[in-house]
mmCIF file of C-alpha atoms in Angstrom:
data_model
loop_
_atom_site.group_PDB
_atom_site.id
_atom_site.type_symbol
_atom_site.label_atom_id
_atom_site.label_comp_id
_atom_site.label_asym_id
_atom_site.label_seq_id
_atom_site.Cartn_x
_atom_site.Cartn_y
_atom_site.Cartn_z
ATOM 1 C CA MET A 141 7.581 -13.016 27.909
ATOM 2 C CA ARG A 142 5.809 -10.238 26.125
ATOM 3 C CA ILE A 143 6.894 -8.742 23.364
ATOM 4 C CA ARG A 144 5.970 -5.314 22.450
ATOM 5 C CA ALA A 145 6.496 -3.547 18.351
ATOM 6 C CA LEU A 146 5.919 -0.061 18.410
ATOM 7 C CA MET A 147 6.340 1.954 15.204
ATOM 8 C CA LEU A 148 6.712 5.601 16.715
ATOM 9 C CA GLY A 149 8.049 7.377 13.323
ATOM 10 C CA ASP A 150 9.672 8.075 10.448
ATOM 11 C CA ARG A 151 12.961 7.558 12.682
ATOM 12 C CA ILE A 152 14.432 7.604 14.768
ATOM 13 C CA ASN A 153 17.715 9.157 16.764
ATOM 14 C CA ALA A 154 19.676 6.405 19.241
ATOM 15 C CA ALA A 155 23.696 8.364 18.766
ATOM 16 C CA GLY A 156 24.420 9.229 22.495
ATOM 17 C CA LEU A 157 20.915 7.651 23.765
ATOM 18 C CA GLU A 158 21.676 5.996 27.060
ATOM 19 C CA ILE A 159 18.727 3.828 29.085
ATOM 20 C CA GLY A 160 20.832 1.078 30.464
ATOM 21 C CA PRO A 161 23.524 -1.843 29.852
ATOM 22 C CA LEU A 162 24.302 -1.694 25.881
ATOM 23 C CA VAL A 163 23.490 -5.043 24.729
ATOM 24 C CA SER A 164 24.141 -4.255 20.779
ATOM 25 C CA SER A 165 24.941 -1.728 18.915
ATOM 26 C CA THR A 166 23.212 -3.132 15.261
ATOM 27 C CA PRO A 167 20.392 -2.808 16.075
ATOM 28 C CA VAL A 168 20.951 -0.197 18.975
ATOM 29 C CA ALA A 169 19.568 -2.093 21.928
ATOM 30 C CA PHE A 170 20.248 -1.738 25.905
ATOM 31 C CA ARG A 171 18.901 -3.984 28.834
ATOM 32 C CA VAL A 172 16.361 -1.733 30.668
ATOM 33 C CA HIS A 173 14.590 -3.595 34.079
ATOM 34 C CA ALA A 174 14.090 -7.230 32.979
ATOM 35 C CA GLY A 175 13.915 -7.129 29.460
ATOM 36 C CA LEU A 176 15.458 -5.623 26.621
ATOM 37 C CA ALA A 177 14.836 -2.023 24.517
ATOM 38 C CA VAL A 178 16.594 -2.021 20.458
ATOM 39 C CA ILE A 179 15.548 0.563 18.839
ATOM 40 C CA PHE A 180 15.663 0.647 15.539
ATOM 41 C CA ARG A 181 16.574 4.033 12.418
ATOM 42 C CA TYR A 182 13.711 3.249 10.277
ATOM 43 C CA GLY A 183 11.164 4.667 13.566
ATOM 44 C CA VAL A 184 10.492 1.183 15.351
ATOM 45 C CA VAL A 185 11.274 0.261 18.659
ATOM 46 C CA VAL A 186 10.832 -3.251 20.219
ATOM 47 C CA LEU A 187 10.335 -3.518 24.149
ATOM 48 C CA ILE A 188 10.395 -6.806 25.624
ATOM 49 C CA GLY A 189 9.787 -7.817 29.152
ATOM 50 C CA GLN A 190 8.496 -4.903 29.896
ATOM 51 C CA LEU A 191 5.546 -3.811 31.879
ATOM 52 C CA PRO A 192 3.165 -1.785 30.757
ATOM 53 C CA SER A 193 4.255 0.982 32.790
ATOM 54 C CA GLU A 194 7.945 0.484 31.692
ATOM 55 C CA GLU A 195 7.198 0.634 28.232
ATOM 56 C CA LYS A 196 5.396 3.903 28.590
ATOM 57 C CA VAL A 197 8.503 5.652 30.280
ATOM 58 C CA LEU A 198 10.706 4.312 27.672
ATOM 59 C CA ILE A 199 8.573 5.682 24.501
ATOM 60 C CA ASP A 200 8.051 9.173 26.591
ATOM 61 C CA THR A 201 11.760 8.781 26.894
ATOM 62 C CA LEU A 202 11.940 8.291 22.804
ATOM 63 C CA LYS A 203 9.822 11.029 21.488
ATOM 64 C CA PRO A 204 11.507 13.772 21.736
ATOM 65 C CA ARG A 205 14.724 11.614 19.037
ATOM 66 C CA VAL A 206 11.395 10.733 16.417
ATOM 67 C CA ILE A 207 11.370 12.154 13.437
ATOM 68 C CA GLY A 208 7.686 12.469 11.416
ATOM 69 C CA GLU A 209 6.014 11.153 14.768
ATOM 70 C CA LEU A 210 2.719 8.658 14.180
ATOM 71 C CA SER A 211 -0.299 9.014 15.341
ATOM 72 C CA PRO A 212 -1.504 6.591 16.142
ATOM 73 C CA TYR A 213 1.218 4.103 16.576
ATOM 74 C CA GLU A 214 2.088 0.846 14.477
ATOM 75 C CA GLU A 215 1.532 -1.973 16.968
ATOM 76 C CA GLU A 216 2.091 -5.412 16.603
ATOM 77 C CA MET A 217 2.713 -8.079 19.997
ATOM 78 C CA ALA A 218 4.001 -11.601 20.852
ATOM 79 C CA GLN A 219 4.663 -13.758 22.704
ATOM 80 C CA ALA A 220 7.947 -16.003 23.705
ATOM 81 C CA GLN A 221 8.140 -18.588 25.689
ATOM 82 C CA LEU A 222 10.622 -21.583 26.593
ATOM 83 C CA CYS A 223 10.736 -24.750 25.269
ATOM 84 C CA ASN A 224 12.957 -27.820 25.822
ATOM 85 C CA ASP A 225 16.337 -27.834 24.291
ATOM 86 C CA GLU A 226 17.029 -25.749 20.000
ATOM 87 C CA ALA A 227 15.615 -29.133 18.012
ATOM 88 C CA SER A 228 11.942 -28.304 19.883
ATOM 89 C CA GLU A 229 12.313 -24.758 18.604
ATOM 90 C CA ALA A 230 8.725 -23.850 16.313
ATOM 91 C CA ILE A 231 6.471 -21.358 16.321
ATOM 92 C CA GLN A 232 2.817 -22.438 16.149
ATOM 93 C CA PRO A 233 0.451 -20.212 13.788
ATOM 94 C CA GLY A 234 -0.749 -17.532 15.954
ATOM 95 C CA GLY A 235 0.459 -19.051 19.149
ATOM 96 C CA PRO A 236 3.575 -18.233 21.386
ATOM 97 C CA ILE A 237 7.676 -18.330 19.673
ATOM 98 C CA CYS A 238 9.086 -21.269 22.009
ATOM 99 C CA ILE A 239 12.988 -20.947 22.188
ATOM 100 C CA ALA A 240 15.453 -22.712 23.732
ATOM 101 C CA LYS A 241 16.371 -19.980 25.891
ATOM 102 C CA PHE A 242 15.350 -16.031 26.486
ATOM 103 C CA SER A 243 19.144 -15.752 25.154
ATOM 104 C CA ASP A 244 20.637 -11.318 23.922
ATOM 105 C CA ASP A 245 20.591 -13.065 20.154
ATOM 106 C CA ARG A 246 17.275 -14.565 20.019
ATOM 107 C CA LEU A 247 15.051 -12.024 21.392
ATOM 108 C CA LEU A 248 17.042 -10.052 18.674
ATOM 109 C CA LEU A 249 16.129 -12.060 16.441
ATOM 110 C CA ILE A 250 12.511 -12.324 17.028
ATOM 111 C CA ALA A 251 12.973 -8.957 17.573
ATOM 112 C CA ASP A 252 14.553 -7.979 13.837
ATOM 113 C CA ALA A 253 11.115 -10.035 12.404
ATOM 114 C CA LEU A 254 8.422 -8.470 14.452
ATOM 115 C CA ALA A 255 10.470 -4.559 13.636
ATOM 116 C CA LYS A 256 10.066 -5.740 9.701
ATOM 117 C CA SER A 257 6.509 -6.681 10.302
ATOM 118 C CA THR A 258 5.359 -3.456 11.822
ATOM 119 C CA ALA A 259 7.305 -1.359 9.159
ATOM 120 C CA LEU A 260 5.373 -3.608 6.311
ATOM 121 C CA ALA A 261 2.486 -3.130 8.114
ATOM 122 C CA ARG A 262 2.393 0.652 7.428
ATOM 123 C CA ASP A 263 3.821 1.041 4.051
ATOM 124 C CA GLU A 264 1.623 -1.806 3.210
ATOM 125 C CA ARG A 265 -1.163 0.141 4.308
ATOM 126 C CA ARG A 266 0.068 3.635 2.839
ATOM 127 C CA VAL A 267 0.536 2.016 -0.292
ATOM 128 C CA ALA A 268 -3.456 0.459 -0.242
ATOM 129 C CA ALA A 269 -4.199 4.558 0.419
ATOM 130 C CA VAL A 270 -2.553 5.674 -2.814
ATOM 131 C CA PHE A 271 -4.581 2.421 -5.037
ATOM 132 C CA ASP A 272 -7.607 4.162 -3.498
ATOM 133 C CA VAL A 273 -6.619 7.189 -5.298
ATOM 134 C CA ILE A 274 -5.166 5.753 -8.544
ATOM 135 C CA GLU A 275 -8.711 3.800 -8.654
ATOM 136 C CA PRO A 276 -10.959 6.116 -9.268
ATOM 137 C CA PHE A 277 -8.236 7.675 -12.081
ATOM 138 C CA ALA A 278 -8.497 4.414 -13.855
ATOM 139 C CA ARG A 279 -11.606 3.688 -13.752
ATOM 140 C CA GLU A 280 -13.262 7.379 -15.594
ATOM 141 C CA LEU A 281 -9.950 6.535 -18.318
ATOM 142 C CA ALA A 282 -11.849 3.274 -19.087
ATOM 143 C CA GLN A 283 -15.313 4.493 -18.957
ATOM 144 C CA ARG A 284 -15.381 8.225 -20.508
ATOM 145 C CA GLY A 285 -11.781 7.730 -22.336
ATOM 146 C CA ARG A 286 -10.768 10.847 -20.258
ATOM 147 C CA THR A 287 -7.845 11.659 -18.204
ATOM 148 C CA PRO A 288 -8.019 13.693 -14.787
ATOM 149 C CA ARG A 289 -6.606 16.987 -14.710
ATOM 150 C CA ARG A 290 -5.016 17.090 -11.044
ATOM 151 C CA ARG A 291 -1.271 16.977 -12.227
ATOM 152 C CA LYS A 292 -0.168 17.510 -9.231
ATOM 153 C CA GLY A 293 -2.052 15.190 -7.426
ATOM 154 C CA ILE A 294 -1.089 12.027 -9.652
ATOM 155 C CA LEU A 295 2.571 13.382 -9.185
ATOM 156 C CA GLN A 296 1.931 12.902 -5.614
ATOM 157 C CA LEU A 297 0.825 9.906 -5.918
ATOM 158 C CA ILE A 298 4.145 9.659 -7.445
ATOM 159 C CA GLY A 299 5.721 10.424 -4.866
ATOM 160 C CA ASN A 300 4.498 8.593 -1.869
ATOM 161 C CA ALA A 301 4.956 5.423 -4.071
ATOM 162 C CA LEU A 302 8.862 7.082 -3.406
ATOM 163 C CA LEU A 303 8.733 7.328 -0.774
ATOM 164 C CA VAL A 304 8.000 3.502 0.191
ATOM 165 C CA GLN A 305 10.348 2.058 -1.993
ATOM 166 C CA GLN A 306 12.657 4.314 0.053
ATOM 167 C CA ARG A 307 12.031 3.153 3.085
ATOM 168 C CA VAL A 308 11.273 -0.581 2.203
ATOM 169 C CA ALA A 309 14.451 -0.996 -0.535
ATOM 170 C CA GLY A 310 16.620 2.017 1.886
ATOM 171 C CA ARG A 311 16.083 2.249 5.748
ATOM 172 C CA VAL A 312 14.389 -1.130 6.643
ATOM 173 C CA ALA A 313 15.494 -3.437 4.326
ATOM 174 C CA VAL A 314 13.600 -6.161 5.021
ATOM 175 C CA ALA A 315 15.523 -8.860 2.279
ATOM 176 C CA GLU A 316 18.940 -8.428 4.589
ATOM 177 C CA LYS A 317 19.380 -10.862 7.706
ATOM 178 C CA PRO A 318 20.050 -9.606 10.951
ATOM 179 C CA ASP A 319 24.005 -9.193 12.095
ATOM 180 C CA VAL A 320 23.854 -11.128 14.905
ATOM 181 C CA LEU A 321 23.501 -13.910 12.683
ATOM 182 C CA TRP A 322 26.860 -12.914 11.042
ATOM 183 C CA GLU A 323 28.214 -13.856 14.604
ATOM 184 C CA LYS A 324 25.861 -16.857 15.719
ATOM 185 C CA PRO A 325 25.070 -18.457 12.080
ATOM 186 C CA ALA A 326 23.376 -21.611 14.421
ATOM 187 C CA LEU A 327 20.103 -18.780 14.745
ATOM 188 C CA ASP A 328 19.785 -18.754 11.344
ATOM 189 C CA ARG A 329 16.991 -21.283 10.998
ATOM 190 C CA LEU A 330 15.321 -19.673 13.759
ATOM 191 C CA TYR A 331 15.477 -16.328 11.837
ATOM 192 C CA SER A 332 13.747 -18.229 8.760
ATOM 193 C CA ARG A 333 11.001 -20.010 11.068
ATOM 194 C CA LEU A 334 10.418 -16.020 11.724
ATOM 195 C CA GLU A 335 10.302 -15.018 8.108
ATOM 196 C CA ASP A 336 8.445 -17.596 7.533
ATOM 197 C CA GLU A 337 5.510 -16.835 10.361
ATOM 198 C CA TYR A 338 5.645 -13.177 9.241
ATOM 199 C CA GLU A 339 5.731 -13.926 6.039
ATOM 200 C CA LEU A 340 8.795 -11.135 5.332
ATOM 201 C CA LYS A 341 9.642 -11.926 1.712
ATOM 202 C CA GLU A 342 5.942 -12.694 0.523
ATOM 203 C CA ARG A 343 5.285 -9.257 1.348
ATOM 204 C CA LEU A 344 7.991 -7.561 0.686
ATOM 205 C CA ASP A 345 7.440 -9.177 -2.975
ATOM 206 C CA THR A 346 3.484 -8.086 -2.897
ATOM 207 C CA LEU A 347 4.626 -4.762 -1.845
ATOM 208 C CA GLU A 348 7.287 -4.028 -4.693
ATOM 209 C CA ARG A 349 5.281 -5.563 -7.677
ATOM 210 C CA LYS A 350 2.357 -3.777 -5.791
ATOM 211 C CA LEU A 351 4.514 -0.424 -6.314
ATOM 212 C CA THR A 352 5.545 -0.880 -9.641
ATOM 213 C CA ALA A 353 2.078 -0.786 -10.516
ATOM 214 C CA VAL A 354 1.644 2.352 -8.420
ATOM 215 C CA SER A 355 4.500 4.162 -10.524
ATOM 216 C CA GLU A 356 3.217 2.678 -14.196
ATOM 217 C CA THR A 357 0.160 3.277 -14.118
ATOM 218 C CA ALA A 358 0.658 7.598 -12.650
ATOM 219 C CA ASN A 359 3.739 7.310 -14.881
ATOM 220 C CA ALA A 360 0.761 7.108 -18.154
ATOM 221 C CA LEU A 361 -1.654 9.325 -16.359
ATOM 222 C CA THR A 362 1.340 11.619 -16.201
ATOM 223 C CA ASP A 363 1.813 10.745 -19.884
ATOM 224 C CA ILE A 364 -1.439 11.047 -21.325
ATOM 225 C CA ILE A 365 -1.760 14.478 -19.545
ATOM 226 C CA ASP A 366 1.089 16.174 -20.024
ATOM 227 C CA THR A 367 0.428 14.548 -24.364
ATOM 228 C CA GLN A 368 -3.055 15.787 -24.330
ATOM 229 C CA ARG A 369 -1.556 19.501 -23.187
ATOM 230 C CA SER A 370 1.012 19.220 -25.497
ATOM 231 C CA LEU A 371 -2.230 19.178 -28.255
ATOM 232 C CA ARG A 372 -4.037 21.886 -26.915
ATOM 233 C CA LEU A 373 -1.029 24.182 -26.894
ATOM 234 C CA GLU A 374 -0.236 23.062 -30.191
ATOM 235 C CA VAL A 375 -3.731 23.966 -31.253
ATOM 236 C CA ALA A 376 -3.850 27.552 -29.857
ATOM 237 C CA VAL A 377 -0.620 28.327 -31.623
ATOM 238 C CA VAL A 378 -2.125 27.338 -34.958
ATOM 239 C CA VAL A 379 -5.093 29.265 -34.054
ATOM 240 C CA LEU A 380 -2.743 32.292 -33.475
ATOM 241 C CA ILE A 381 -1.282 31.936 -36.406
ATOM 242 C CA VAL A 382 -4.254 31.411 -38.908
ATOM 243 C CA ILE A 383 -5.799 34.937 -37.293
ATOM 244 C CA GLU A 384 -2.537 36.504 -37.290
ATOM 245 C CA VAL A 385 -2.835 36.099 -41.803
ATOM 246 C CA VAL A 386 -6.505 36.885 -41.757
ATOM 247 C CA ILE A 387 -5.592 40.326 -39.605
ATOM 248 C CA GLY A 388 -2.809 40.777 -42.357
ATOM 249 C CA CYS A 389 -5.116 39.479 -45.377
ATOM 250 C CA VAL A 390 -8.120 42.472 -44.378
ATOM 251 C CA GLN A 391 -4.652 44.579 -43.979
ATOM 252 C CA ILE A 392 -3.298 44.141 -47.693
ATOM 253 C CA PHE A 393 -7.360 44.155 -49.213
ATOM 254 C CA THR A 394 -8.484 47.170 -47.119
ATOM 255 C CA GLY A 395 -5.271 49.010 -48.482
ATOM 256 C CA THR A 396 -4.586 49.541 -44.276
ATOM 257 C CA HIS A 397 -1.291 47.701 -44.590
#
């Protein structure tokens, strides 16, 4: 069974959407044709068992509900196949996901892991882009002892880091387990294998460390720039006072005061 995860944008509004019989409300999942369409509020849709032509129709249907549409879409693919029994459920490195049966619960777990992996890939790319911008700033400070004057650019870096942090902690909630496990705790082993396969926890930890580094670096650069501006302002005030004193002295000596 072919499984395709697409990150269409920052959010998908699934309120009032009806594209087939409802299978799950959290996340919103519909039975469409021979498979499922699972929609996550943080902008990812997972299409399970759909033909390419069917996928295109579903994506076109969701487009008007996408907020902050991406171009191009972030995408991940997976294959699921049947194995002998639950004890044989495993994930071969780079291979298909072997599950005992194509039940809705199991497919929802796979969709959850794949959606989180896709969202993480997008956030990892954004943080890497922020690092690419910060690096020249840090190099100039190390080599020349100078700081960039573009305070606005540094504030934008902090804003980008905060946006990614908000997505990871709030919307995506990578560390949280899917709701289906509350009803089917026996599937916890399968989900743990999925977490290991897509390295969700490790990637989340790495992303959080990078976000902390970005925030600390940007804050340090901003503090240095603010200190330099304050120093320049103080020098300007002192110069104005000196000029005023000199003018007063000249007026006194020339008898024009």
